[in-house]
Amino acid sequence: MNKSVPVIAVDGPSGVGKGTLCQALANHFKWHLLDSGAIYRVLALSALKQDIALDDAYKLEQLALTLPLTFDTQGYDVKVLLNQVDVTKEIRTEQTGGAASKVAAINSVRVALLQRQRDFKQAPGLVADGRDMGSVVFSDAPVKIFLDASAHSRAERRMKQLQDKQNNVKFAEILQEITARDERDRHRAVAPLKPAIDALIIDTTSLFIQDVFNQSIKYINEKLAL
């Protein structure tokens, strides 16, 4: 890894506002953006499309090594392409998210995708969004932030997002899925979801995104002496 390129690593469970914060930070600093969760979601989606079992470590590893994934960053919103087909909306479903959590627990899959994620570290800098960005992928990052929030508040946010898209959703089912995903992510044997030792921890349960952004910018400016 190019140590001269600064990295802001932002980790945390689903629904805490990582994506919104990272997009805002990338726009603010005019840096590159890595949505590592999208990589695992595309892998899971590709596996589902090819009828590959989500616990078939060998086939998933081979798929990860050859995954035809690209990001289109030409517009304000990042588009995720699988075989040059836009799957941005498709990978954001609850089904794909749950599947991604399962494949992400497999060590060989994580190893296969590790260098792919590190290759996003390019000048002038990188904002990395994920679950093990600060603890594993970019463990030497000068800035590490961990967002957290109660499962109930995250389920409420997710339900509102889905309702805005006119999806028929039930709160109990969303809360159950988030709780199950937390259990898998926090207790998996490899790269479990946890704050890096030197990370700033922000509880976003009762905060507006602007509050989270302001806290983050203040911390980043101090750490990078900007």
Short mmCIF file of C-alpha atoms in Angstrom, two decimals:
data_model
loop_
_atom_site.label_atom_id
_atom_site.label_comp_id
_atom_site.label_asym_id
_atom_site.label_seq_id
_atom_site.Cartn_x
_atom_site.Cartn_y
_atom_site.Cartn_z
CA MET A 1 0.00 0.00 0.00
CA ASN A 2 1.12 3.54 -0.75
CA LYS A 3 1.63 4.96 2.73
CA SER A 4 1.89 8.51 1.42
CA VAL A 5 -1.81 8.48 0.45
CA PRO A 6 -4.06 9.32 3.42
CA VAL A 7 -7.06 7.12 4.21
CA ILE A 8 -10.16 7.91 6.25
CA ALA A 9 -11.55 4.54 7.37
CA VAL A 10 -15.21 4.57 8.43
CA ASP A 11 -16.66 1.38 9.91
CA GLY A 12 -19.88 0.33 11.58
CA PRO A 13 -22.97 -1.87 11.20
CA SER A 14 -25.67 -1.32 8.58
CA GLY A 15 -27.99 1.65 9.01
CA VAL A 16 -25.72 3.94 11.02
CA GLY A 17 -25.19 6.44 8.21
CA LYS A 18 -21.76 5.29 6.96
CA GLY A 19 -22.64 5.64 3.30
CA THR A 20 -24.05 9.14 3.66
CA LEU A 21 -21.10 10.30 5.76
CA CYS A 22 -18.49 8.78 3.45
CA GLN A 23 -20.08 10.30 0.35
CA ALA A 24 -20.11 13.71 2.08
CA LEU A 25 -16.47 13.36 3.18
CA ALA A 26 -15.34 12.25 -0.28
CA ASN A 27 -17.11 15.23 -1.83
CA HIS A 28 -15.69 17.60 0.80
CA PHE A 29 -12.08 16.54 0.32
CA LYS A 30 -12.44 15.59 -3.38
CA TRP A 31 -11.01 12.15 -2.55
CA HIS A 32 -11.75 8.69 -3.92
CA LEU A 33 -14.51 6.63 -2.30
CA LEU A 34 -14.53 2.90 -1.55
CA ASP A 35 -17.84 1.28 -0.64
CA SER A 36 -16.49 -2.11 0.44
CA GLY A 37 -19.97 -3.33 1.34
CA ALA A 38 -20.97 -2.96 -2.30
CA ILE A 39 -18.17 -5.36 -3.28
CA TYR A 40 -19.51 -8.06 -0.96
CA ARG A 41 -23.08 -7.35 -2.07
CA VAL A 42 -22.13 -7.72 -5.74
CA LEU A 43 -20.35 -10.97 -4.94
CA ALA A 44 -23.43 -12.25 -3.11
CA LEU A 45 -25.74 -11.14 -5.92
CA SER A 46 -23.53 -12.85 -8.50
CA ALA A 47 -23.55 -16.04 -6.41
CA LEU A 48 -27.35 -15.98 -6.13
CA LYS A 49 -27.68 -15.47 -9.88
CA GLN A 50 -25.38 -18.43 -10.54
CA ASP A 51 -27.02 -20.65 -7.89
CA ILE A 52 -23.79 -20.88 -5.89
CA ALA A 53 -24.43 -21.87 -2.29
CA LEU A 54 -23.58 -19.10 0.17
CA ASP A 55 -21.45 -21.51 2.20
CA ASP A 56 -19.50 -22.96 -0.75
CA ALA A 57 -16.13 -21.43 0.14
CA TYR A 58 -14.23 -22.68 -2.91
CA LYS A 59 -16.72 -21.49 -5.55
CA LEU A 60 -17.21 -18.16 -3.78
CA GLU A 61 -13.44 -17.62 -3.59
CA GLN A 62 -13.07 -18.33 -7.32
CA LEU A 63 -15.96 -15.98 -8.05
CA ALA A 64 -14.36 -13.27 -5.91
CA LEU A 65 -11.06 -13.54 -7.80
CA THR A 66 -12.74 -13.07 -11.19
CA LEU A 67 -15.70 -10.86 -10.26
CA PRO A 68 -16.43 -8.51 -13.22
CA LEU A 69 -17.14 -5.54 -10.93
CA THR A 70 -16.61 -1.87 -11.76
CA PHE A 71 -17.70 1.44 -10.25
CA ASP A 72 -18.97 4.31 -12.37
CA THR A 73 -18.11 7.52 -10.53
CA GLN A 74 -18.89 9.96 -13.34
CA GLY A 75 -22.01 11.37 -11.68
CA TYR A 76 -22.70 12.50 -8.10
CA ASP A 77 -23.95 9.04 -7.16
CA VAL A 78 -21.65 6.05 -7.59
CA LYS A 79 -23.06 3.36 -9.87
CA VAL A 80 -22.12 -0.27 -9.28
CA LEU A 81 -21.74 -2.39 -12.42
CA LEU A 82 -21.68 -6.18 -12.70
CA ASN A 83 -20.70 -7.33 -16.18
CA GLN A 84 -21.24 -3.69 -17.21
CA VAL A 85 -24.88 -3.89 -16.03
CA ASP A 86 -26.01 -1.36 -13.41
CA VAL A 87 -26.95 -3.34 -10.27
CA THR A 88 -26.84 -0.40 -7.85
CA LYS A 89 -30.49 -0.78 -6.78
CA GLU A 90 -30.47 -4.58 -6.93
CA ILE A 91 -27.63 -4.94 -4.41
CA ARG A 92 -29.43 -2.75 -1.85
CA THR A 93 -32.25 -5.21 -1.14
CA GLU A 94 -32.52 -6.91 2.25
CA GLN A 95 -32.04 -10.30 0.59
CA THR A 96 -28.73 -9.29 -0.97
CA GLY A 97 -27.59 -7.60 2.22
CA GLY A 98 -28.23 -10.75 4.24
CA ALA A 99 -26.46 -12.89 1.64
CA ALA A 100 -23.47 -10.51 1.64
CA SER A 101 -23.15 -10.86 5.40
CA LYS A 102 -22.95 -14.64 5.00
CA VAL A 103 -20.29 -14.69 2.27
CA ALA A 104 -18.28 -12.03 4.12
CA ALA A 105 -17.84 -14.46 7.02
CA ILE A 106 -15.77 -16.82 4.84
CA ASN A 107 -12.03 -16.27 5.31
CA SER A 108 -10.92 -17.25 1.80
CA VAL A 109 -13.44 -14.83 0.30
CA ARG A 110 -12.15 -11.96 2.43
CA VAL A 111 -8.56 -12.76 1.45
CA ALA A 112 -9.53 -12.86 -2.24
CA LEU A 113 -11.10 -9.41 -2.01
CA LEU A 114 -8.46 -7.80 0.23
CA GLN A 115 -6.07 -6.53 -2.46
CA ARG A 116 -8.98 -5.43 -4.61
CA GLN A 117 -10.07 -3.09 -1.83
CA ARG A 118 -6.55 -1.84 -1.12
CA ASP A 119 -6.12 -0.93 -4.80
CA PHE A 120 -8.63 1.89 -4.26
CA LYS A 121 -5.98 3.73 -2.21
CA GLN A 122 -4.90 6.36 -4.73
CA ALA A 123 -3.90 10.02 -4.57
CA PRO A 124 -5.01 12.46 -3.36
CA GLY A 125 -6.72 10.30 -0.71
CA LEU A 126 -9.38 7.68 0.03
CA VAL A 127 -12.53 7.52 2.13
CA ALA A 128 -13.20 3.84 2.86
CA ASP A 129 -16.64 2.69 4.00
CA GLY A 130 -17.04 -0.77 5.52
CA ARG A 131 -16.90 -3.04 8.53
CA ASP A 132 -13.18 -3.79 8.81
CA MET A 133 -11.59 -0.85 6.99
CA GLY A 134 -9.78 0.48 10.05
CA SER A 135 -9.20 -2.82 11.82
CA VAL A 136 -7.92 -4.88 8.86
CA VAL A 137 -7.93 -3.51 5.31
CA PHE A 138 -6.36 -0.13 6.08
CA SER A 139 -5.00 -0.77 9.57
CA ASP A 140 -2.38 1.97 9.05
CA ALA A 141 -4.99 4.62 8.19
CA PRO A 142 -4.28 7.91 10.01
CA VAL A 143 -8.01 8.50 10.56
CA LYS A 144 -10.39 5.81 11.82
CA ILE A 145 -14.03 6.44 12.67
CA PHE A 146 -16.57 3.93 13.94
CA LEU A 147 -20.27 4.74 13.74
CA ASP A 148 -22.79 2.88 15.84
CA ALA A 149 -26.48 3.14 16.75
CA SER A 150 -29.17 1.06 18.39
CA ALA A 151 -30.66 -1.74 16.29
CA HIS A 152 -34.13 -0.24 16.81
CA SER A 153 -33.17 3.16 15.41
CA ARG A 154 -31.37 1.55 12.47
CA ALA A 155 -34.43 -0.54 11.68
CA GLU A 156 -36.58 2.59 11.75
CA ARG A 157 -34.23 4.33 9.30
CA ARG A 158 -34.19 1.33 6.99
CA MET A 159 -37.98 1.04 7.07
CA LYS A 160 -38.33 4.71 6.11
CA GLN A 161 -35.92 4.21 3.19
CA LEU A 162 -37.91 1.24 1.92
CA GLN A 163 -41.25 3.00 2.41
CA ASP A 164 -39.95 5.97 0.41
CA LYS A 165 -39.39 3.51 -2.43
CA GLN A 166 -42.96 2.20 -1.97
CA ASN A 167 -41.83 -1.22 -0.86
CA ASN A 168 -44.18 -3.27 1.30
CA VAL A 169 -42.17 -3.77 4.48
CA LYS A 170 -42.75 -4.82 8.08
CA PHE A 171 -40.77 -3.30 10.93
CA ALA A 172 -40.45 -6.58 12.86
CA GLU A 173 -38.90 -8.33 9.87
CA ILE A 174 -36.40 -5.52 9.27
CA LEU A 175 -35.39 -5.44 12.93
CA GLN A 176 -34.96 -9.22 12.94
CA GLU A 177 -32.76 -9.10 9.82
CA ILE A 178 -30.59 -6.28 11.24
CA THR A 179 -30.18 -8.12 14.55
CA ALA A 180 -29.24 -11.36 12.77
CA ARG A 181 -26.75 -9.53 10.54
CA ASP A 182 -25.20 -7.82 13.57
CA GLU A 183 -24.78 -11.21 15.24
CA ARG A 184 -22.99 -12.64 12.19
CA ASP A 185 -20.81 -9.59 11.63
CA ARG A 186 -19.78 -9.03 15.24
CA HIS A 187 -19.04 -12.67 16.04
CA ARG A 188 -17.56 -14.07 12.84
CA ALA A 189 -14.18 -15.73 13.28
CA VAL A 190 -12.44 -13.55 10.68
CA ALA A 191 -12.33 -9.73 10.82
CA PRO A 192 -15.32 -9.31 13.15
CA LEU A 193 -17.11 -5.98 13.21
CA LYS A 194 -15.49 -3.93 15.98
CA PRO A 195 -13.90 -0.50 16.37
CA ALA A 196 -10.17 -0.24 15.75
CA ILE A 197 -8.31 0.50 18.97
CA ASP A 198 -7.53 4.04 17.84
CA ALA A 199 -10.91 4.83 16.26
CA LEU A 200 -13.19 7.73 17.14
CA ILE A 201 -16.56 6.17 18.10
CA ILE A 202 -19.70 8.16 17.30
CA ASP A 203 -23.15 6.97 18.40
CA THR A 204 -25.52 8.25 15.71
CA THR A 205 -28.75 7.05 17.37
CA SER A 206 -29.96 10.57 18.21
CA LEU A 207 -27.79 12.61 15.84
CA PHE A 208 -28.56 14.27 12.53
CA ILE A 209 -26.14 13.49 9.69
CA GLN A 210 -24.87 17.09 9.79
CA ASP A 211 -23.88 16.58 13.45
CA VAL A 212 -21.99 13.40 12.53
CA PHE A 213 -20.32 15.17 9.61
CA ASN A 214 -19.25 18.12 11.78
CA GLN A 215 -17.78 15.84 14.46
CA SER A 216 -15.95 13.84 11.81
CA ILE A 217 -14.52 16.89 10.02
CA LYS A 218 -13.23 18.35 13.30
CA TYR A 219 -11.54 15.03 14.16
CA ILE A 220 -10.10 14.56 10.66
CA ASN A 221 -8.67 18.08 10.57
CA GLU A 222 -6.97 17.47 13.91
CA LYS A 223 -5.56 14.07 12.90
CA LEU A 224 -4.30 15.21 9.50
CA ALA A 225 -3.33 18.70 10.68
CA LEU A 226 -5.42 20.27 7.92
#
